[in-house]
Tab-separated table of C-alpha atoms in Angstrom:
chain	number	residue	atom	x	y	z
A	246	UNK	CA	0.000	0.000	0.000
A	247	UNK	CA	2.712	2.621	0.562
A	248	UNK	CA	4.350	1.520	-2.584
A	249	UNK	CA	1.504	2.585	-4.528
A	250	UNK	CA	0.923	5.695	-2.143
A	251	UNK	CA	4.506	6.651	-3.773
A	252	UNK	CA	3.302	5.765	-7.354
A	253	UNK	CA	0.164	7.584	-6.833
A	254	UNK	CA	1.832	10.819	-5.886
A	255	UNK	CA	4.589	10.574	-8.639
A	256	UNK	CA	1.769	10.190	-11.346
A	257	UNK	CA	0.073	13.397	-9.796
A	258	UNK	CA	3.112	15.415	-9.886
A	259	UNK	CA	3.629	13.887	-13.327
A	260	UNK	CA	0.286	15.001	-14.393
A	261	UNK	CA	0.723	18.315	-13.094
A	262	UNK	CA	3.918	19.041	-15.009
A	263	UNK	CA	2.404	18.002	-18.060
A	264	UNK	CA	-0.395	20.435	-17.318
A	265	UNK	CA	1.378	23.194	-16.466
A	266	UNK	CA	3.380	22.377	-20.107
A	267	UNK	CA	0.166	22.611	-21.470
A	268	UNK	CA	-0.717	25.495	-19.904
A	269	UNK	CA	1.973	27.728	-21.187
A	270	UNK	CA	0.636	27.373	-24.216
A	271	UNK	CA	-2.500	29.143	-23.781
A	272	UNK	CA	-1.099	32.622	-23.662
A	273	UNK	CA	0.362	31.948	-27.626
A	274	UNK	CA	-3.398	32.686	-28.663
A	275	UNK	CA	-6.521	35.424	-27.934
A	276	UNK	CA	-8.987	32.656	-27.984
A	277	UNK	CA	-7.050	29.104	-27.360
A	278	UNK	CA	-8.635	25.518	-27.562
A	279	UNK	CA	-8.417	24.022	-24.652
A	280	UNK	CA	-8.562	19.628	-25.026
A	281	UNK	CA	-11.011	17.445	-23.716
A	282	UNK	CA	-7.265	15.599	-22.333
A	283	UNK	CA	-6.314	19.055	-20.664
A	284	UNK	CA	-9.688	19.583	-19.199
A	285	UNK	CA	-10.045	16.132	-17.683
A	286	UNK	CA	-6.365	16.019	-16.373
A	287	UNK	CA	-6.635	19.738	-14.643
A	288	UNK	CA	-10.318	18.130	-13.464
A	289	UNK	CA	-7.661	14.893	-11.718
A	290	UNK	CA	-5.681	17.143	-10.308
A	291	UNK	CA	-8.547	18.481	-7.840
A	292	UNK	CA	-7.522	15.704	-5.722
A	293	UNK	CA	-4.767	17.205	-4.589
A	294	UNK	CA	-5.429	21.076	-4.192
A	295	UNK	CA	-1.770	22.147	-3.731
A	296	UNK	CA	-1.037	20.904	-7.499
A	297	UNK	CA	-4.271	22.147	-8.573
A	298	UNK	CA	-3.300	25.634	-6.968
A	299	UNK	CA	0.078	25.577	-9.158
A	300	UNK	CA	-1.928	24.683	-12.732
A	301	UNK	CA	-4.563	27.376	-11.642
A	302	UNK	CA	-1.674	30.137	-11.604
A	303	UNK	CA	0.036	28.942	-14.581
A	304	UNK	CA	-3.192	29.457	-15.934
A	305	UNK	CA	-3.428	32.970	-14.593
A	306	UNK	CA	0.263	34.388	-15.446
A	307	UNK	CA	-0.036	32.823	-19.184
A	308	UNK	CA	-3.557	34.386	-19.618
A	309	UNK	CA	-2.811	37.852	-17.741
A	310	UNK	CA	0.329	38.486	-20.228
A	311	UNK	CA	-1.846	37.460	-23.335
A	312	UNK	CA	-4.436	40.202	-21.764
A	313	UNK	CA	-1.743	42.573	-21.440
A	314	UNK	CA	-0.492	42.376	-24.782
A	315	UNK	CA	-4.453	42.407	-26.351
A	316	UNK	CA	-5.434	45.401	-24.511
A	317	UNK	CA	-2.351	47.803	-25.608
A	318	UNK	CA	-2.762	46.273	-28.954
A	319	UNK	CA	-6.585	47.393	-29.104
A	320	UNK	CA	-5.755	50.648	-27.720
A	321	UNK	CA	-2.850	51.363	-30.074
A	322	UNK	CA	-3.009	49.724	-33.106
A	323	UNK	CA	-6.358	48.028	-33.527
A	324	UNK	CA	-7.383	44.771	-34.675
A	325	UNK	CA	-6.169	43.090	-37.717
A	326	UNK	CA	-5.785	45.053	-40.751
A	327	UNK	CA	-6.794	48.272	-38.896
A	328	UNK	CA	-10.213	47.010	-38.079
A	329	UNK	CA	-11.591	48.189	-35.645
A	330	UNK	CA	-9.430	51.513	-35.176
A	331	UNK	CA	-7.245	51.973	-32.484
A	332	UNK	CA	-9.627	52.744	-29.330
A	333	UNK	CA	-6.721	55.786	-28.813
A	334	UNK	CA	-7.932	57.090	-32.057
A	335	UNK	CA	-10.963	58.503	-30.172
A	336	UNK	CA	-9.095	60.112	-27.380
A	337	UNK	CA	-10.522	63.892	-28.422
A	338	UNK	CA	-13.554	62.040	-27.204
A	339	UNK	CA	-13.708	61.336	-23.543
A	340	UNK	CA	-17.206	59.877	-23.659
A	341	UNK	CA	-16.743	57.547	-26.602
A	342	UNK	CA	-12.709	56.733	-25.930
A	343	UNK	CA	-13.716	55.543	-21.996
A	344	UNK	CA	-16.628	53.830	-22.878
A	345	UNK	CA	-15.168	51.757	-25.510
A	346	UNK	CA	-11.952	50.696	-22.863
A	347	UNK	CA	-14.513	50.125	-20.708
A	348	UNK	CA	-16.671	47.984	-23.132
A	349	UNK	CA	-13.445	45.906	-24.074
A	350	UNK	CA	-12.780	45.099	-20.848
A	351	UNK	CA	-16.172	44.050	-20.213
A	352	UNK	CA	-16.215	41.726	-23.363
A	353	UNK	CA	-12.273	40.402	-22.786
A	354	UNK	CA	-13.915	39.423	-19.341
A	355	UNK	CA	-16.495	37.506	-20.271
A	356	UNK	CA	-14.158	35.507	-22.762
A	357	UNK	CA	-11.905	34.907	-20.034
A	358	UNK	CA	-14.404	34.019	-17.731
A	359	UNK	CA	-15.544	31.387	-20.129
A	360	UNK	CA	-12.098	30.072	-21.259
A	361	UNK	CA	-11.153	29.836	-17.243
A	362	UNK	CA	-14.960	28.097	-16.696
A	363	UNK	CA	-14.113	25.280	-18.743
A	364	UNK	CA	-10.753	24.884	-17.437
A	365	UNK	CA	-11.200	25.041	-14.044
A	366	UNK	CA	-15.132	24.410	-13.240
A	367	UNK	CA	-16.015	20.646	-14.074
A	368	UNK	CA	-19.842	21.084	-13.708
A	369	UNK	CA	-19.413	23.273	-16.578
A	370	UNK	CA	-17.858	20.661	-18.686
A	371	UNK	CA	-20.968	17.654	-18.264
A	372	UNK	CA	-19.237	15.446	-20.839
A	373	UNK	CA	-15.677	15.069	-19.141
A	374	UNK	CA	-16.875	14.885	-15.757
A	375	UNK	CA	-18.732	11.670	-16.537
A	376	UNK	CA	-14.800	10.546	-17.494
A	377	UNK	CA	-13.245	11.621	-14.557
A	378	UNK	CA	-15.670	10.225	-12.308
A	379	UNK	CA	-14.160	6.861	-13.332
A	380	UNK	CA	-10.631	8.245	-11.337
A	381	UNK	CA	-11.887	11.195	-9.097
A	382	UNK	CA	-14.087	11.358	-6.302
A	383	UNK	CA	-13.605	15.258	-6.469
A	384	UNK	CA	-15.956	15.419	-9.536
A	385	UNK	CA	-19.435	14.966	-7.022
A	386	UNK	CA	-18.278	18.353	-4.600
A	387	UNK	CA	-19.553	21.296	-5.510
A	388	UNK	CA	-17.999	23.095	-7.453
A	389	UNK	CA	-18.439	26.403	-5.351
A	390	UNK	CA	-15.780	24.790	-3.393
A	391	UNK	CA	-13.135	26.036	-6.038
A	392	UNK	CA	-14.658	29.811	-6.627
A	393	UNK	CA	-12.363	31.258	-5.084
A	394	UNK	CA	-9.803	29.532	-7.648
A	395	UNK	CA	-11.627	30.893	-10.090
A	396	UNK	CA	-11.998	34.232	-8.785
A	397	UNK	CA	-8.012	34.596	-8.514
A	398	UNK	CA	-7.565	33.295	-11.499
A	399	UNK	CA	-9.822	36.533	-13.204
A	400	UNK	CA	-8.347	38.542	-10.414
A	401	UNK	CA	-4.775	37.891	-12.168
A	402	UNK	CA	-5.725	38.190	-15.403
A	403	UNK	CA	-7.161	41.240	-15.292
A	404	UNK	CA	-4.793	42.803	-13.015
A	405	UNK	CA	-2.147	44.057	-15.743
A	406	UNK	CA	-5.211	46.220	-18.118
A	407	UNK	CA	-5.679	47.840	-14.631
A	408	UNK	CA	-2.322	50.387	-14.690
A	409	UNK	CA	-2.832	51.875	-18.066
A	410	UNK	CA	-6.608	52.141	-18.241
A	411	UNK	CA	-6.455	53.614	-15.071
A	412	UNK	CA	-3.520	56.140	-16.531
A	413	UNK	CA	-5.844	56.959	-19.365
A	414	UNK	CA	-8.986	57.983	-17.421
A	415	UNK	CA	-7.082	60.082	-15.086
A	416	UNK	CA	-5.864	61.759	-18.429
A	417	UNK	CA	-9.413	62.344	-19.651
A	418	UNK	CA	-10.485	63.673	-16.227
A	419	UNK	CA	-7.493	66.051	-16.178
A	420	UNK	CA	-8.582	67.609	-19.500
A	421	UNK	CA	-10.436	69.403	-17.731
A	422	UNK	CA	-14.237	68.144	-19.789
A	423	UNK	CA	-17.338	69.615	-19.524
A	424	UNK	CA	-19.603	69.913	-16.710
A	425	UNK	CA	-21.843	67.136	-18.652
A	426	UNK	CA	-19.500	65.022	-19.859
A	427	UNK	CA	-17.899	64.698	-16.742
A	428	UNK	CA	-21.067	63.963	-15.249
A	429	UNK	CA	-21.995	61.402	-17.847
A	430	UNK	CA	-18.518	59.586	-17.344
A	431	UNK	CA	-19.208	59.482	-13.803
A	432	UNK	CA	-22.410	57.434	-14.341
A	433	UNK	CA	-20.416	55.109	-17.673
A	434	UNK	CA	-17.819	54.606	-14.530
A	435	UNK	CA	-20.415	53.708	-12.131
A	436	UNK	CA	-22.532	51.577	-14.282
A	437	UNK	CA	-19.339	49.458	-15.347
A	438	UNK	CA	-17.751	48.980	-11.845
A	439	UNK	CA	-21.434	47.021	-10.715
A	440	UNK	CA	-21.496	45.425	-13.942
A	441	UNK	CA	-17.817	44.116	-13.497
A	442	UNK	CA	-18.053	43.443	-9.785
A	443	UNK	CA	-20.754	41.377	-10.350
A	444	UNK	CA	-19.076	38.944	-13.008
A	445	UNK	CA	-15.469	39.633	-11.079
A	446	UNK	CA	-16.213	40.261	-7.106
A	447	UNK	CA	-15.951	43.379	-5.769
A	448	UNK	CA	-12.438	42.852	-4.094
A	449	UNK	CA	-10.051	42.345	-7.186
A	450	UNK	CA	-7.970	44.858	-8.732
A	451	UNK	CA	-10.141	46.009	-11.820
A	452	UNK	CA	-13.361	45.969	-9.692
A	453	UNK	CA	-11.263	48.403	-7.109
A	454	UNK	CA	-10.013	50.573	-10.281
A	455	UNK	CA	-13.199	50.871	-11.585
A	456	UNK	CA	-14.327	52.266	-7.869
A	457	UNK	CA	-11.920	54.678	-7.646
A	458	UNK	CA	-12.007	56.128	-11.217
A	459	UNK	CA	-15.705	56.398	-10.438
A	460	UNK	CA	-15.476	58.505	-7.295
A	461	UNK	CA	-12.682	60.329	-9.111
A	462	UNK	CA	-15.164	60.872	-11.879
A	463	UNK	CA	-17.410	62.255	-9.484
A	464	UNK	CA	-15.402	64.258	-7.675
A	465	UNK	CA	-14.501	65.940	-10.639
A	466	UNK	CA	-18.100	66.865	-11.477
A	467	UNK	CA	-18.482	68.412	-8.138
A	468	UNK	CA	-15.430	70.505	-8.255
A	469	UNK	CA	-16.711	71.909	-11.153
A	470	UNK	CA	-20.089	72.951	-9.650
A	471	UNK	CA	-18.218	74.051	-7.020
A	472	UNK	CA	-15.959	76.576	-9.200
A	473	UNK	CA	-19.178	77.545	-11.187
A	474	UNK	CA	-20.439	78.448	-8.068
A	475	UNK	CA	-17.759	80.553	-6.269
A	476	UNK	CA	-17.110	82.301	-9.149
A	477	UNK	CA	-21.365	82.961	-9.679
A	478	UNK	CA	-21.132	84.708	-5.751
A	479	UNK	CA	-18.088	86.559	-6.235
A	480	UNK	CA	-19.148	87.907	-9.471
A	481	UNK	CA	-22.788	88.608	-9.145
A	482	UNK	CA	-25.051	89.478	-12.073
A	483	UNK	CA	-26.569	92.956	-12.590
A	484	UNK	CA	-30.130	93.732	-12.064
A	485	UNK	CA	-32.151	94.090	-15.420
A	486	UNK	CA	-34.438	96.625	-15.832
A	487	UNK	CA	-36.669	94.225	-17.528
A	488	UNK	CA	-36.052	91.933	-14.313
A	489	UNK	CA	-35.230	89.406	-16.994
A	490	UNK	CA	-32.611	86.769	-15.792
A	491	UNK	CA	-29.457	87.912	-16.451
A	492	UNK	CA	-27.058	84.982	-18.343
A	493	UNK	CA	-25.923	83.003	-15.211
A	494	UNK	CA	-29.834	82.259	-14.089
A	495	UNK	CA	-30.304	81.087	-18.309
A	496	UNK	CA	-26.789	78.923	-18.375
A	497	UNK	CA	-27.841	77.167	-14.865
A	498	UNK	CA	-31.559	76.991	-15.964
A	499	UNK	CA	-30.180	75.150	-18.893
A	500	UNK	CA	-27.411	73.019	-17.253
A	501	UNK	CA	-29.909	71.869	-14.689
A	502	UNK	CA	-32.212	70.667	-17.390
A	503	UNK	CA	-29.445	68.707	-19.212
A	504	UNK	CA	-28.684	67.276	-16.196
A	505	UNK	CA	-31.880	66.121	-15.074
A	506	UNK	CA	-32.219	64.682	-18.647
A	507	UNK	CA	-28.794	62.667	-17.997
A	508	UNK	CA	-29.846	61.477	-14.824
A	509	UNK	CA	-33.272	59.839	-16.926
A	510	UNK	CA	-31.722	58.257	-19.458
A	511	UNK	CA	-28.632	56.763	-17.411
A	512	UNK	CA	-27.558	53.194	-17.794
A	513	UNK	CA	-28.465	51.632	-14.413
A	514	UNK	CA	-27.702	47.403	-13.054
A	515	UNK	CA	-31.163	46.261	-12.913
A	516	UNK	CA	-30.098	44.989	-8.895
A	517	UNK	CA	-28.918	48.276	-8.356
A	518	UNK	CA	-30.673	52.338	-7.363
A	519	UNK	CA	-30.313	54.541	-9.036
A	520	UNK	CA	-27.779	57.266	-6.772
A	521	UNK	CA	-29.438	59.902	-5.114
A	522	UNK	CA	-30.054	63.549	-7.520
A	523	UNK	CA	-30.255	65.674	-4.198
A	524	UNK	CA	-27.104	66.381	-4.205
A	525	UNK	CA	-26.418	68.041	-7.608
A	526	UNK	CA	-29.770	69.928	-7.463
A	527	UNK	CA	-28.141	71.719	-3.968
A	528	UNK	CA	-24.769	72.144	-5.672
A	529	UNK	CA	-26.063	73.904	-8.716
A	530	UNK	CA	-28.981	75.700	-7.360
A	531	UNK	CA	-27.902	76.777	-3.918
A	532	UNK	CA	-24.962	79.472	-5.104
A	533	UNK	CA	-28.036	80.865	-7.574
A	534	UNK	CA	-30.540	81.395	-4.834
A	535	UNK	CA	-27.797	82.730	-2.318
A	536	UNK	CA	-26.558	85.470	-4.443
A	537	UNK	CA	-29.812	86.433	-5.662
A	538	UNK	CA	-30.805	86.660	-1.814
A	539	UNK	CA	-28.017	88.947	-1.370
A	540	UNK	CA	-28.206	91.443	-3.994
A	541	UNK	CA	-32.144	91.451	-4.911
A	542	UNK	CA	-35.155	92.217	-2.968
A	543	UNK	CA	-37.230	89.119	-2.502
A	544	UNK	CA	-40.130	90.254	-4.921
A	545	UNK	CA	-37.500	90.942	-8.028
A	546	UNK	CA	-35.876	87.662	-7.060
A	547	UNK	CA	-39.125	85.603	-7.133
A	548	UNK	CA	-39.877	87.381	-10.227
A	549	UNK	CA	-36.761	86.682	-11.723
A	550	UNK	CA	-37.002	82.690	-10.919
A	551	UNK	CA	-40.495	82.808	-12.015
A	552	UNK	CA	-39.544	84.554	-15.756
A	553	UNK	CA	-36.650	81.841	-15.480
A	554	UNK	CA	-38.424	79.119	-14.639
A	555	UNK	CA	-41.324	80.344	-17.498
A	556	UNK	CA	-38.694	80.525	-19.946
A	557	UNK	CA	-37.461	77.188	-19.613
A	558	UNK	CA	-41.111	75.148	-19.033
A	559	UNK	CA	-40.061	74.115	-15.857
């Protein structure tokens, strides 16, 4: 019995060899074929987690440098032949040239997720696990118990995109964009990081970039209302004989209608609320009010909001 204890052991760390062999080979192509053989030997190896552990990160560091290499290809060159363009080509646009990182990331994730499924899960794979039940009792668990496998597997892969996407958003929020656009790339940002935290867990490295870019995003917005603002009370508009509103009241009117029309039409996770609007309504609003409390009487000033509010079909 001990002799084949020994045999046993030196065909598992045979096996896992091989597989990691095997393995290496999956980061030569974007979308690899992976062997019923390679599938049902990786499926073997379950019985002995600490080998299992090794294949799973061989996995991991082939497919995260295959990633790597995808994802500065798409953003600088393009696909094959040109097609589709660089996604850097659209980097005048910060709407279009984050959402469409963002939306390659989201579609290189669910390939992955698939390619590391069938590798790794064997209730995904129904017609080898009735073959390796014949030589693995591992085969009936469930296959929850190797999630968190899975999950670092992603977590790996994923984790080289992070630096330069994360390097390119800053860039766009830098550029100092428009008080809408910066408000619609705060909602792309926040849409994406549920999205991605859903298919990826919430404590990887792209799920955590995603969070911060968001709240960067955001924080951006509201620095810009803020500035608007201050510069709105330190520079207050002239009374109109006409009582008309003067250009600041029209441009905040306005902005405040965009936004609300952003905030309708914004892409929301169907498990998720949608974030609270108080806030932006007080940070736009509130400097208006104030410095029309502080240089008007309160009759021109309601008269004012009123021919504002008239004007715009409030």
């Amino acid at each position: 019995m001990d002799m084949m204890s020994v045999y046993q052991e030196g065909a598992y760390e045979r096996l896992c060899r091989w597989v990691q062999a095997e393995c290496k080979k999956l980061g030569d192509n974007d979308n690899p074929e992976v062997s019923d053989l390679l599938k049902m030997a990786i499926c073997c190896l379950k019985e002995r987690p600490v080998l299992f552990k090794y294949c799973a990160e061989e996995i991991a560091n082939m497919r995260h440098h295959a990633l790597f290499r995808r994802f500065i290809s798409a953003l600088t060159r393009g696909g094959p032949g040109g097609l589709p363009r660089p996604i850097e080509v659209h980097a005048h646009d910060p709407l279009r040239y984050v959402g469409d990182m963002l939306g390659w990331l989201h579609q290189a994730l669910a390939s992955e997720r698939e390619l590391v499924l069938v590798l790794l899960d064997t209730d995904a794979n129904s017609d080898t696990d009735s073959i390796v039940r014949h030589f693995s009792k591992s085969s009936e668990s469930d296959h929850t118990k190797f999630e968190p496998e899975i999950t670092f597997v992603l977590d790996r892969i994923f984790e080289g995109a992070c630096r330069p996407f994360k390097i390119r958003v800053e860039q766009v929020l830098q550029s100092q964009p428009s008080l809408i656009i910066s408000y619609k790339l705060s909602n792309t940002l926040e849409f994406y990081s549920h999205t991605i935290s859903d298919l990826l867990g919430r404590e990887t490295a792209l799920s955590n970039t995603l969070w911060l870019l968001k709240d960067a995003a955001q924080q951006t917005f509201f620095n810009i209302l803020k500035g608007r603002g201050e510069r709105l009370l330190r520079y207050p508009p002239l009374v109109a004989v006409d009582l008309s509103p003067p250009p600041a009241v029209r441009e905040g009117v306005s902005l405040f209608l965009d936004l609300i029309d952003t905030y309708n039409s914004m892409m929301v996770p169907a498990s998720v609320k949608k974030p609270d609007f108080d806030p932006v309504i007080t940070a736009l609003l509130d400097p208006i009010v104030q410095v029309h409390q502080s240089v008007f009487p309160l009759p021109v000033l309601s008269c004012k909001l009123s021919n504002a509010a008239w004007k715009y079909q409030w």
